[in-house]
């Protein structure tokens, strides 16, 4: 019969935020490894959808990551999603075009 006795490490209160999983050590002991909670992850500042390409970690854990894991190599990468940036660029371009056409029409008159 398999031995299922687990050696607890650290604090032992089994709360909602301190879930543990049994892990076998190289020495052959079963030790309780505490799991960290999953977060909702970074969200787009405009549409509030989760950002693609960025890990869902606790805020304090982002300090230890490389820059390439924290952001996306694009304007506003890591803050705003690509579709919102695309619509912003389109809006700015169309506004400039509208101004140019307006000026051209005024010069014709």
PDB file of N, CA and C in Angstrom:
ATOM      1  N   UNK A   1       0.833  -1.186   0.000  1.00  0.00           N
ATOM      2  CA  UNK A   1       0.000   0.000   0.000  1.00  0.00           C
ATOM      3  C   UNK A   1       0.879   1.250   0.000  1.00  0.00           C
ATOM      4  N   UNK A   2       0.446   2.239  -0.757  1.00  0.00           N
ATOM      5  CA  UNK A   2       1.207   3.468  -0.919  1.00  0.00           C
ATOM      6  C   UNK A   2       1.108   4.341   0.332  1.00  0.00           C
ATOM      7  N   UNK A   3       2.230   4.986   0.708  1.00  0.00           N
ATOM      8  CA  UNK A   3       2.245   5.875   1.868  1.00  0.00           C
ATOM      9  C   UNK A   3       1.770   7.257   1.432  1.00  0.00           C
ATOM     10  N   UNK A   4       0.686   7.730   2.021  1.00  0.00           N
ATOM     11  CA  UNK A   4       0.118   9.020   1.616  1.00  0.00           C
ATOM     12  C   UNK A   4       0.291  10.099   2.684  1.00  0.00           C
ATOM     13  N   UNK A   5       1.174   9.846   3.674  1.00  0.00           N
ATOM     14  CA  UNK A   5       1.388  10.859   4.712  1.00  0.00           C
ATOM     15  C   UNK A   5       2.226  12.001   4.164  1.00  0.00           C
ATOM     16  N   UNK A   6       1.752  13.242   4.369  1.00  0.00           N
ATOM     17  CA  UNK A   6       2.396  14.427   3.807  1.00  0.00           C
ATOM     18  C   UNK A   6       3.032  15.242   4.923  1.00  0.00           C
ATOM     19  N   UNK A   7       4.272  15.681   4.693  1.00  0.00           N
ATOM     20  CA  UNK A   7       4.946  16.571   5.627  1.00  0.00           C
ATOM     21  C   UNK A   7       4.550  17.992   5.289  1.00  0.00           C
ATOM     22  N   UNK A   8       3.914  18.681   6.241  1.00  0.00           N
ATOM     23  CA  UNK A   8       3.500  20.058   6.010  1.00  0.00           C
ATOM     24  C   UNK A   8       4.681  20.998   6.218  1.00  0.00           C
ATOM     25  N   UNK A   9       4.780  22.031   5.382  1.00  0.00           N
ATOM     26  CA  UNK A   9       5.864  22.999   5.456  1.00  0.00           C
ATOM     27  C   UNK A   9       5.260  24.378   5.665  1.00  0.00           C
ATOM     28  N   UNK A  10       5.773  25.122   6.623  1.00  0.00           N
ATOM     29  CA  UNK A  10       5.277  26.482   6.861  1.00  0.00           C
ATOM     30  C   UNK A  10       3.975  26.479   7.635  1.00  0.00           C
ATOM     31  N   UNK A  11       3.136  27.465   7.374  1.00  0.00           N
ATOM     32  CA  UNK A  11       1.841  27.581   8.076  1.00  0.00           C
ATOM     33  C   UNK A  11       0.888  26.497   7.584  1.00  0.00           C
ATOM     34  N   UNK A  12      -0.005  26.055   8.448  1.00  0.00           N
ATOM     35  CA  UNK A  12      -0.820  24.883   8.128  1.00  0.00           C
ATOM     36  C   UNK A  12      -2.311  25.142   8.014  1.00  0.00           C
ATOM     37  N   UNK A  13      -2.778  26.380   8.143  1.00  0.00           N
ATOM     38  CA  UNK A  13      -4.211  26.623   8.049  1.00  0.00           C
ATOM     39  C   UNK A  13      -4.664  26.437   6.606  1.00  0.00           C
ATOM     40  N   UNK A  14      -5.620  25.531   6.395  1.00  0.00           N
ATOM     41  CA  UNK A  14      -6.101  25.229   5.046  1.00  0.00           C
ATOM     42  C   UNK A  14      -7.195  26.222   4.673  1.00  0.00           C
ATOM     43  N   UNK A  15      -6.790  27.394   4.242  1.00  0.00           N
ATOM     44  CA  UNK A  15      -7.750  28.411   3.831  1.00  0.00           C
ATOM     45  C   UNK A  15      -7.925  28.361   2.316  1.00  0.00           C
ATOM     46  N   UNK A  16      -8.827  29.201   1.816  1.00  0.00           N
ATOM     47  CA  UNK A  16      -9.124  29.235   0.386  1.00  0.00           C
ATOM     48  C   UNK A  16      -7.903  29.655  -0.428  1.00  0.00           C
ATOM     49  N   UNK A  17      -7.084  30.540   0.142  1.00  0.00           N
ATOM     50  CA  UNK A  17      -5.931  31.055  -0.592  1.00  0.00           C
ATOM     51  C   UNK A  17      -4.675  30.216  -0.386  1.00  0.00           C
ATOM     52  N   UNK A  18      -4.713  29.206   0.492  1.00  0.00           N
ATOM     53  CA  UNK A  18      -3.529  28.374   0.756  1.00  0.00           C
ATOM     54  C   UNK A  18      -3.795  26.912   0.412  1.00  0.00           C
ATOM     55  N   UNK A  19      -4.081  26.640  -0.841  1.00  0.00           N
ATOM     56  CA  UNK A  19      -4.286  25.262  -1.272  1.00  0.00           C
ATOM     57  C   UNK A  19      -2.927  24.618  -1.491  1.00  0.00           C
ATOM     58  N   UNK A  20      -2.841  23.313  -1.226  1.00  0.00           N
ATOM     59  CA  UNK A  20      -1.560  22.632  -1.383  1.00  0.00           C
ATOM     60  C   UNK A  20      -1.718  21.339  -2.176  1.00  0.00           C
ATOM     61  N   UNK A  21      -0.600  20.907  -2.741  1.00  0.00           N
ATOM     62  CA  UNK A  21      -0.545  19.693  -3.553  1.00  0.00           C
ATOM     63  C   UNK A  21       0.616  18.850  -3.041  1.00  0.00           C
ATOM     64  N   UNK A  22       0.441  17.535  -2.899  1.00  0.00           N
ATOM     65  CA  UNK A  22       1.569  16.709  -2.473  1.00  0.00           C
ATOM     66  C   UNK A  22       2.604  16.563  -3.582  1.00  0.00           C
ATOM     67  N   UNK A  23       3.885  16.773  -3.219  1.00  0.00           N
ATOM     68  CA  UNK A  23       4.992  16.675  -4.176  1.00  0.00           C
ATOM     69  C   UNK A  23       6.053  15.767  -3.578  1.00  0.00           C
ATOM     70  N   UNK A  24       6.580  14.871  -4.396  1.00  0.00           N
ATOM     71  CA  UNK A  24       7.612  13.956  -3.923  1.00  0.00           C
ATOM     72  C   UNK A  24       8.980  14.618  -4.070  1.00  0.00           C
ATOM     73  N   UNK A  25       9.746  14.653  -2.993  1.00  0.00           N
ATOM     74  CA  UNK A  25      11.085  15.246  -3.019  1.00  0.00           C
ATOM     75  C   UNK A  25      12.095  14.204  -3.502  1.00  0.00           C
ATOM     76  N   UNK A  26      13.306  14.636  -3.875  1.00  0.00           N
ATOM     77  CA  UNK A  26      14.335  13.670  -4.276  1.00  0.00           C
ATOM     78  C   UNK A  26      14.682  12.681  -3.155  1.00  0.00           C
ATOM     79  N   UNK A  27      14.460  13.074  -1.909  1.00  0.00           N
ATOM     80  CA  UNK A  27      14.731  12.189  -0.776  1.00  0.00           C
ATOM     81  C   UNK A  27      13.645  11.151  -0.558  1.00  0.00           C
ATOM     82  N   UNK A  28      12.539  11.267  -1.293  1.00  0.00           N
ATOM     83  CA  UNK A  28      11.475  10.274  -1.188  1.00  0.00           C
ATOM     84  C   UNK A  28      10.332  10.677  -0.276  1.00  0.00           C
ATOM     85  N   UNK A  29      10.406  11.868   0.343  1.00  0.00           N
ATOM     86  CA  UNK A  29       9.322  12.307   1.228  1.00  0.00           C
ATOM     87  C   UNK A  29       8.198  12.942   0.422  1.00  0.00           C
ATOM     88  N   UNK A  30       6.988  12.898   0.961  1.00  0.00           N
ATOM     89  CA  UNK A  30       5.869  13.630   0.381  1.00  0.00           C
ATOM     90  C   UNK A  30       5.760  14.949   1.132  1.00  0.00           C
ATOM     91  N   UNK A  31       5.842  16.065   0.421  1.00  0.00           N
ATOM     92  CA  UNK A  31       5.804  17.384   1.044  1.00  0.00           C
ATOM     93  C   UNK A  31       4.661  18.173   0.429  1.00  0.00           C
ATOM     94  N   UNK A  32       3.977  18.965   1.237  1.00  0.00           N
ATOM     95  CA  UNK A  32       2.884  19.802   0.742  1.00  0.00           C
ATOM     96  C   UNK A  32       3.459  21.060   0.098  1.00  0.00           C
ATOM     97  N   UNK A  33       3.211  21.231  -1.194  1.00  0.00           N
ATOM     98  CA  UNK A  33       3.654  22.428  -1.903  1.00  0.00           C
ATOM     99  C   UNK A  33       2.457  23.366  -2.045  1.00  0.00           C
ATOM    100  N   UNK A  34       2.605  24.602  -1.555  1.00  0.00           N
ATOM    101  CA  UNK A  34       1.504  25.558  -1.560  1.00  0.00           C
ATOM    102  C   UNK A  34       1.348  26.146  -2.956  1.00  0.00           C
ATOM    103  N   UNK A  35       0.114  26.142  -3.464  1.00  0.00           N
ATOM    104  CA  UNK A  35      -0.173  26.683  -4.785  1.00  0.00           C
ATOM    105  C   UNK A  35      -0.473  28.178  -4.684  1.00  0.00           C
ATOM    106  N   UNK A  36      -0.071  28.926  -5.694  1.00  0.00           N
ATOM    107  CA  UNK A  36      -0.418  30.348  -5.735  1.00  0.00           C
ATOM    108  C   UNK A  36      -1.702  30.519  -6.531  1.00  0.00           C
ATOM    109  N   UNK A  37      -2.469  31.522  -6.170  1.00  0.00           N
ATOM    110  CA  UNK A  37      -3.730  31.773  -6.852  1.00  0.00           C
ATOM    111  C   UNK A  37      -3.480  32.284  -8.260  1.00  0.00           C
ATOM    112  N   UNK A  38      -4.357  31.911  -9.182  1.00  0.00           N
ATOM    113  CA  UNK A  38      -4.316  32.451 -10.534  1.00  0.00           C
ATOM    114  C   UNK A  38      -5.007  33.817 -10.508  1.00  0.00           C
ATOM    115  N   UNK A  39      -4.451  34.771 -11.264  1.00  0.00           N
ATOM    116  CA  UNK A  39      -5.075  36.090 -11.321  1.00  0.00           C
ATOM    117  C   UNK A  39      -5.802  36.263 -12.649  1.00  0.00           C
ATOM    118  N   UNK A  40      -6.581  37.331 -12.749  1.00  0.00           N
ATOM    119  CA  UNK A  40      -7.274  37.622 -13.993  1.00  0.00           C
ATOM    120  C   UNK A  40      -6.304  38.127 -15.055  1.00  0.00           C
ATOM    121  N   UNK A  41      -5.150  38.568 -14.635  1.00  0.00           N
ATOM    122  CA  UNK A  41      -4.132  39.020 -15.574  1.00  0.00           C
ATOM    123  C   UNK A  41      -4.339  40.451 -16.019  1.00  0.00           C
ATOM    124  N   UNK A  42      -3.369  40.993 -16.769  1.00  0.00           N
ATOM    125  CA  UNK A  42      -3.484  42.377 -17.226  1.00  0.00           C
ATOM    126  C   UNK A  42      -4.613  42.528 -18.235  1.00  0.00           C
ATOM    127  N   UNK A  43      -5.302  43.666 -18.182  1.00  0.00           N
ATOM    128  CA  UNK A  43      -6.453  43.916 -19.046  1.00  0.00           C
ATOM    129  C   UNK A  43      -6.225  45.155 -19.897  1.00  0.00           C
ATOM    130  N   UNK A  44      -6.921  45.227 -21.004  1.00  0.00           N
ATOM    131  CA  UNK A  44      -6.836  46.372 -21.907  1.00  0.00           C
ATOM    132  C   UNK A  44      -7.431  47.595 -21.218  1.00  0.00           C
ATOM    133  N   UNK A  45      -6.776  48.749 -21.362  1.00  0.00           N
ATOM    134  CA  UNK A  45      -7.255  49.960 -20.700  1.00  0.00           C
ATOM    135  C   UNK A  45      -8.525  50.505 -21.343  1.00  0.00           C
ATOM    136  N   UNK A  46      -8.801  50.133 -22.598  1.00  0.00           N
ATOM    137  CA  UNK A  46      -9.995  50.633 -23.284  1.00  0.00           C
ATOM    138  C   UNK A  46     -11.176  49.669 -23.175  1.00  0.00           C
ATOM    139  N   UNK A  47     -10.982  48.428 -23.646  1.00  0.00           N
ATOM    140  CA  UNK A  47     -12.112  47.489 -23.730  1.00  0.00           C
ATOM    141  C   UNK A  47     -12.153  46.466 -22.602  1.00  0.00           C
ATOM    142  N   UNK A  48     -11.172  46.467 -21.728  1.00  0.00           N
ATOM    143  CA  UNK A  48     -11.113  45.592 -20.542  1.00  0.00           C
ATOM    144  C   UNK A  48     -11.032  44.101 -20.851  1.00  0.00           C
ATOM    145  N   UNK A  49     -10.572  43.715 -22.038  1.00  0.00           N
ATOM    146  CA  UNK A  49     -10.364  42.299 -22.341  1.00  0.00           C
ATOM    147  C   UNK A  49      -8.966  41.893 -21.879  1.00  0.00           C
ATOM    148  N   UNK A  50      -8.751  40.609 -21.565  1.00  0.00           N
ATOM    149  CA  UNK A  50      -7.407  40.176 -21.151  1.00  0.00           C
ATOM    150  C   UNK A  50      -6.409  40.355 -22.294  1.00  0.00           C
ATOM    151  N   UNK A  51      -5.204  40.809 -21.960  1.00  0.00           N
ATOM    152  CA  UNK A  51      -4.180  41.037 -22.979  1.00  0.00           C
ATOM    153  C   UNK A  51      -3.517  39.723 -23.364  1.00  0.00           C
ATOM    154  N   UNK A  52      -3.298  39.525 -24.648  1.00  0.00           N
ATOM    155  CA  UNK A  52      -2.670  38.309 -25.140  1.00  0.00           C
ATOM    156  C   UNK A  52      -1.161  38.450 -25.057  1.00  0.00           C
ATOM    157  N   UNK A  53      -0.478  37.357 -24.780  1.00  0.00           N
ATOM    158  CA  UNK A  53       0.976  37.347 -24.779  1.00  0.00           C
ATOM    159  C   UNK A  53       1.617  37.784 -23.475  1.00  0.00           C
ATOM    160  N   UNK A  54       0.806  38.016 -22.443  1.00  0.00           N
ATOM    161  CA  UNK A  54       1.346  38.434 -21.151  1.00  0.00           C
ATOM    162  C   UNK A  54       0.842  37.465 -20.087  1.00  0.00           C
ATOM    163  N   UNK A  55       1.752  37.022 -19.232  1.00  0.00           N
ATOM    164  CA  UNK A  55       1.413  36.020 -18.235  1.00  0.00           C
ATOM    165  C   UNK A  55       0.460  36.568 -17.171  1.00  0.00           C
ATOM    166  N   UNK A  56      -0.381  35.686 -16.640  1.00  0.00           N
ATOM    167  CA  UNK A  56      -1.299  36.041 -15.569  1.00  0.00           C
ATOM    168  C   UNK A  56      -0.624  35.745 -14.236  1.00  0.00           C
ATOM    169  N   UNK A  57       0.001  36.744 -13.659  1.00  0.00           N
ATOM    170  CA  UNK A  57       0.722  36.584 -12.405  1.00  0.00           C
ATOM    171  C   UNK A  57       0.266  37.623 -11.408  1.00  0.00           C
ATOM    172  N   UNK A  58       0.708  37.432 -10.159  1.00  0.00           N
ATOM    173  CA  UNK A  58       0.451  38.457  -9.155  1.00  0.00           C
ATOM    174  C   UNK A  58       1.295  39.679  -9.478  1.00  0.00           C
ATOM    175  N   UNK A  59       0.842  40.827  -9.044  1.00  0.00           N
ATOM    176  CA  UNK A  59       1.520  42.083  -9.372  1.00  0.00           C
ATOM    177  C   UNK A  59       2.960  42.080  -8.901  1.00  0.00           C
ATOM    178  N   UNK A  60       3.214  41.496  -7.736  1.00  0.00           N
ATOM    179  CA  UNK A  60       4.576  41.479  -7.204  1.00  0.00           C
ATOM    180  C   UNK A  60       5.488  40.559  -8.014  1.00  0.00           C
ATOM    181  N   UNK A  61       4.934  39.578  -8.692  1.00  0.00           N
ATOM    182  CA  UNK A  61       5.740  38.611  -9.452  1.00  0.00           C
ATOM    183  C   UNK A  61       6.245  39.184 -10.773  1.00  0.00           C
ATOM    184  N   UNK A  62       5.640  40.251 -11.271  1.00  0.00           N
ATOM    185  CA  UNK A  62       6.077  40.846 -12.532  1.00  0.00           C
ATOM    186  C   UNK A  62       7.459  41.469 -12.412  1.00  0.00           C
ATOM    187  N   UNK A  63       7.851  41.844 -11.191  1.00  0.00           N
ATOM    188  CA  UNK A  63       9.178  42.441 -10.980  1.00  0.00           C
ATOM    189  C   UNK A  63      10.289  41.495 -11.387  1.00  0.00           C
ATOM    190  N   UNK A  64      10.088  40.204 -11.157  1.00  0.00           N
ATOM    191  CA  UNK A  64      11.137  39.215 -11.404  1.00  0.00           C
ATOM    192  C   UNK A  64      11.171  38.716 -12.852  1.00  0.00           C
ATOM    193  N   UNK A  65      10.202  39.139 -13.671  1.00  0.00           N
ATOM    194  CA  UNK A  65      10.153  38.681 -15.061  1.00  0.00           C
ATOM    195  C   UNK A  65      11.056  39.518 -15.956  1.00  0.00           C
ATOM    196  N   UNK A  66      11.396  38.953 -17.097  1.00  0.00           N
ATOM    197  CA  UNK A  66      12.113  39.700 -18.112  1.00  0.00           C
ATOM    198  C   UNK A  66      11.142  40.675 -18.774  1.00  0.00           C
ATOM    199  N   UNK A  67      11.690  41.712 -19.403  1.00  0.00           N
ATOM    200  CA  UNK A  67      10.838  42.723 -20.034  1.00  0.00           C
ATOM    201  C   UNK A  67      10.005  42.115 -21.158  1.00  0.00           C
ATOM    202  N   UNK A  68      10.570  41.139 -21.877  1.00  0.00           N
ATOM    203  CA  UNK A  68       9.839  40.531 -22.992  1.00  0.00           C
ATOM    204  C   UNK A  68       8.613  39.745 -22.507  1.00  0.00           C
ATOM    205  N   UNK A  69       8.618  39.301 -21.238  1.00  0.00           N
ATOM    206  CA  UNK A  69       7.463  38.592 -20.690  1.00  0.00           C
ATOM    207  C   UNK A  69       6.407  39.546 -20.156  1.00  0.00           C
ATOM    208  N   UNK A  70       6.819  40.770 -19.836  1.00  0.00           N
ATOM    209  CA  UNK A  70       5.899  41.745 -19.235  1.00  0.00           C
ATOM    210  C   UNK A  70       5.140  42.560 -20.266  1.00  0.00           C
ATOM    211  N   UNK A  71       5.720  42.733 -21.462  1.00  0.00           N
ATOM    212  CA  UNK A  71       5.105  43.599 -22.456  1.00  0.00           C
ATOM    213  C   UNK A  71       4.995  42.899 -23.800  1.00  0.00           C
ATOM    214  N   UNK A  72       4.425  43.616 -24.758  1.00  0.00           N
ATOM    215  CA  UNK A  72       4.357  43.177 -26.142  1.00  0.00           C
ATOM    216  C   UNK A  72       5.048  44.266 -26.954  1.00  0.00           C
ATOM    217  N   UNK A  73       5.852  43.885 -27.946  1.00  0.00           N
ATOM    218  CA  UNK A  73       6.637  44.884 -28.686  1.00  0.00           C
ATOM    219  C   UNK A  73       5.758  45.608 -29.708  1.00  0.00           C
ATOM    220  N   UNK A  74       4.997  46.555 -29.199  1.00  0.00           N
ATOM    221  CA  UNK A  74       4.089  47.362 -30.004  1.00  0.00           C
ATOM    222  C   UNK A  74       3.853  48.647 -29.223  1.00  0.00           C
ATOM    223  N   UNK A  75       3.363  49.673 -29.893  1.00  0.00           N
ATOM    224  CA  UNK A  75       3.003  50.895 -29.180  1.00  0.00           C
ATOM    225  C   UNK A  75       1.910  50.559 -28.170  1.00  0.00           C
ATOM    226  N   UNK A  76       2.027  51.042 -26.961  1.00  0.00           N
ATOM    227  CA  UNK A  76       1.119  50.754 -25.843  1.00  0.00           C
ATOM    228  C   UNK A  76       1.079  49.258 -25.518  1.00  0.00           C
ATOM    229  N   UNK A  77       2.138  48.511 -25.825  1.00  0.00           N
ATOM    230  CA  UNK A  77       2.176  47.073 -25.563  1.00  0.00           C
ATOM    231  C   UNK A  77       2.149  46.793 -24.074  1.00  0.00           C
ATOM    232  N   UNK A  78       1.261  45.921 -23.638  1.00  0.00           N
ATOM    233  CA  UNK A  78       1.132  45.606 -22.227  1.00  0.00           C
ATOM    234  C   UNK A  78       0.125  46.480 -21.523  1.00  0.00           C
ATOM    235  N   UNK A  79      -0.417  47.476 -22.210  1.00  0.00           N
ATOM    236  CA  UNK A  79      -1.424  48.368 -21.624  1.00  0.00           C
ATOM    237  C   UNK A  79      -2.734  48.309 -22.390  1.00  0.00           C
ATOM    238  N   UNK A  80      -2.633  48.231 -23.718  1.00  0.00           N
ATOM    239  CA  UNK A  80      -3.824  48.259 -24.572  1.00  0.00           C
ATOM    240  C   UNK A  80      -3.735  47.134 -25.602  1.00  0.00           C
ATOM    241  N   UNK A  81      -4.884  46.550 -25.960  1.00  0.00           N
ATOM    242  CA  UNK A  81      -4.872  45.438 -26.923  1.00  0.00           C
ATOM    243  C   UNK A  81      -4.678  45.956 -28.341  1.00  0.00           C
ATOM    244  N   UNK A  82      -4.308  45.073 -29.244  1.00  0.00           N
ATOM    245  CA  UNK A  82      -3.985  45.438 -30.614  1.00  0.00           C
ATOM    246  C   UNK A  82      -5.153  46.012 -31.384  1.00  0.00           C
ATOM    247  N   UNK A  83      -6.358  45.490 -31.169  1.00  0.00           N
ATOM    248  CA  UNK A  83      -7.520  45.984 -31.918  1.00  0.00           C
ATOM    249  C   UNK A  83      -7.873  47.414 -31.510  1.00  0.00           C
ATOM    250  N   UNK A  84      -7.700  47.742 -30.225  1.00  0.00           N
ATOM    251  CA  UNK A  84      -7.974  49.119 -29.775  1.00  0.00           C
ATOM    252  C   UNK A  84      -6.942  50.084 -30.347  1.00  0.00           C
ATOM    253  N   UNK A  85      -5.675  49.653 -30.417  1.00  0.00           N
ATOM    254  CA  UNK A  85      -4.620  50.488 -31.000  1.00  0.00           C
ATOM    255  C   UNK A  85      -4.893  50.711 -32.482  1.00  0.00           C
ATOM    256  N   UNK A  86      -5.320  49.647 -33.173  1.00  0.00           N
ATOM    257  CA  UNK A  86      -5.628  49.758 -34.597  1.00  0.00           C
ATOM    258  C   UNK A  86      -6.742  50.776 -34.827  1.00  0.00           C
ATOM    259  N   UNK A  87      -7.789  50.719 -33.999  1.00  0.00           N
ATOM    260  CA  UNK A  87      -8.896  51.667 -34.161  1.00  0.00           C
ATOM    261  C   UNK A  87      -8.458  53.096 -33.837  1.00  0.00           C
ATOM    262  N   UNK A  88      -7.562  53.263 -32.853  1.00  0.00           N
ATOM    263  CA  UNK A  88      -7.033  54.593 -32.526  1.00  0.00           C
ATOM    264  C   UNK A  88      -6.258  55.179 -33.701  1.00  0.00           C
ATOM    265  N   UNK A  89      -5.400  54.342 -34.309  1.00  0.00           N
ATOM    266  CA  UNK A  89      -4.592  54.791 -35.437  1.00  0.00           C
ATOM    267  C   UNK A  89      -5.497  55.161 -36.611  1.00  0.00           C
ATOM    268  N   UNK A  90      -6.499  54.323 -36.882  1.00  0.00           N
ATOM    269  CA  UNK A  90      -7.437  54.598 -37.969  1.00  0.00           C
ATOM    270  C   UNK A  90      -8.187  55.901 -37.732  1.00  0.00           C
ATOM    271  N   UNK A  91      -8.637  56.115 -36.495  1.00  0.00           N
ATOM    272  CA  UNK A  91      -9.375  57.327 -36.162  1.00  0.00           C
ATOM    273  C   UNK A  91      -8.510  58.567 -36.381  1.00  0.00           C
ATOM    274  N   UNK A  92      -7.250  58.507 -35.935  1.00  0.00           N
ATOM    275  CA  UNK A  92      -6.335  59.638 -36.098  1.00  0.00           C
ATOM    276  C   UNK A  92      -6.065  59.900 -37.580  1.00  0.00           C
ATOM    277  N   UNK A  93      -5.869  58.828 -38.356  1.00  0.00           N
ATOM    278  CA  UNK A  93      -5.611  58.968 -39.792  1.00  0.00           C
ATOM    279  C   UNK A  93      -6.808  59.588 -40.502  1.00  0.00           C
ATOM    280  N   UNK A  94      -8.013  59.105 -40.178  1.00  0.00           N
ATOM    281  CA  UNK A  94      -9.216  59.622 -40.834  1.00  0.00           C
ATOM    282  C   UNK A  94      -9.484  61.076 -40.455  1.00  0.00           C
ATOM    283  N   UNK A  95      -9.175  61.440 -39.216  1.00  0.00           N
ATOM    284  CA  UNK A  95      -9.327  62.839 -38.808  1.00  0.00           C
ATOM    285  C   UNK A  95      -8.402  63.742 -39.609  1.00  0.00           C
ATOM    286  N   UNK A  96      -7.151  63.306 -39.797  1.00  0.00           N
ATOM    287  CA  UNK A  96      -6.193  64.086 -40.582  1.00  0.00           C
ATOM    288  C   UNK A  96      -6.650  64.198 -42.043  1.00  0.00           C
ATOM    289  N   UNK A  97      -7.151  63.100 -42.596  1.00  0.00           N
ATOM    290  CA  UNK A  97      -7.661  63.111 -43.964  1.00  0.00           C
ATOM    291  C   UNK A  97      -8.840  64.072 -44.090  1.00  0.00           C
ATOM    292  N   UNK A  98      -9.719  64.052 -43.101  1.00  0.00           N
ATOM    293  CA  UNK A  98     -10.896  64.927 -43.105  1.00  0.00           C
ATOM    294  C   UNK A  98     -10.476  66.395 -43.074  1.00  0.00           C
ATOM    295  N   UNK A  99      -9.458  66.712 -42.259  1.00  0.00           N
ATOM    296  CA  UNK A  99      -8.941  68.084 -42.189  1.00  0.00           C
ATOM    297  C   UNK A  99      -8.351  68.512 -43.527  1.00  0.00           C
ATOM    298  N   UNK A 100      -7.597  67.593 -44.163  1.00  0.00           N
ATOM    299  CA  UNK A 100      -6.976  67.902 -45.451  1.00  0.00           C
ATOM    300  C   UNK A 100      -8.030  68.159 -46.517  1.00  0.00           C
ATOM    301  N   UNK A 101      -9.073  67.349 -46.549  1.00  0.00           N
ATOM    302  CA  UNK A 101     -10.157  67.515 -47.536  1.00  0.00           C
ATOM    303  C   UNK A 101     -10.896  68.822 -47.272  1.00  0.00           C
ATOM    304  N   UNK A 102     -11.143  69.122 -46.018  1.00  0.00           N
ATOM    305  CA  UNK A 102     -11.832  70.351 -45.644  1.00  0.00           C
ATOM    306  C   UNK A 102     -11.040  71.575 -46.113  1.00  0.00           C
ATOM    307  N   UNK A 103      -9.722  71.529 -45.904  1.00  0.00           N
ATOM    308  CA  UNK A 103      -8.847  72.629 -46.321  1.00  0.00           C
ATOM    309  C   UNK A 103      -8.836  72.765 -47.841  1.00  0.00           C
ATOM    310  N   UNK A 104      -8.806  71.628 -48.551  1.00  0.00           N
ATOM    311  CA  UNK A 104      -8.802  71.636 -50.008  1.00  0.00           C
ATOM    312  C   UNK A 104     -10.095  72.230 -50.549  1.00  0.00           C
ATOM    313  N   UNK A 105     -11.227  71.891 -49.932  1.00  0.00           N
ATOM    314  CA  UNK A 105     -12.524  72.417 -50.351  1.00  0.00           C
ATOM    315  C   UNK A 105     -12.615  73.913 -50.089  1.00  0.00           C
ATOM    316  N   UNK A 106     -12.028  74.373 -48.969  1.00  0.00           N
ATOM    317  CA  UNK A 106     -12.043  75.787 -48.638  1.00  0.00           C
ATOM    318  C   UNK A 106     -11.171  76.570 -49.628  1.00  0.00           C
ATOM    319  N   UNK A 107     -10.064  75.979 -50.082  1.00  0.00           N
ATOM    320  CA  UNK A 107      -9.189  76.638 -51.038  1.00  0.00           C
ATOM    321  C   UNK A 107      -9.833  76.741 -52.423  1.00  0.00           C
ATOM    322  N   UNK A 108     -10.674  75.779 -52.770  1.00  0.00           N
ATOM    323  CA  UNK A 108     -11.366  75.791 -54.053  1.00  0.00           C
ATOM    324  C   UNK A 108     -12.345  76.959 -54.158  1.00  0.00           C
ATOM    325  N   UNK A 109     -12.995  77.265 -53.035  1.00  0.00           N
ATOM    326  CA  UNK A 109     -13.987  78.348 -53.040  1.00  0.00           C
ATOM    327  C   UNK A 109     -13.349  79.662 -53.076  1.00  0.00           C
TER     328      UNK A 109
END
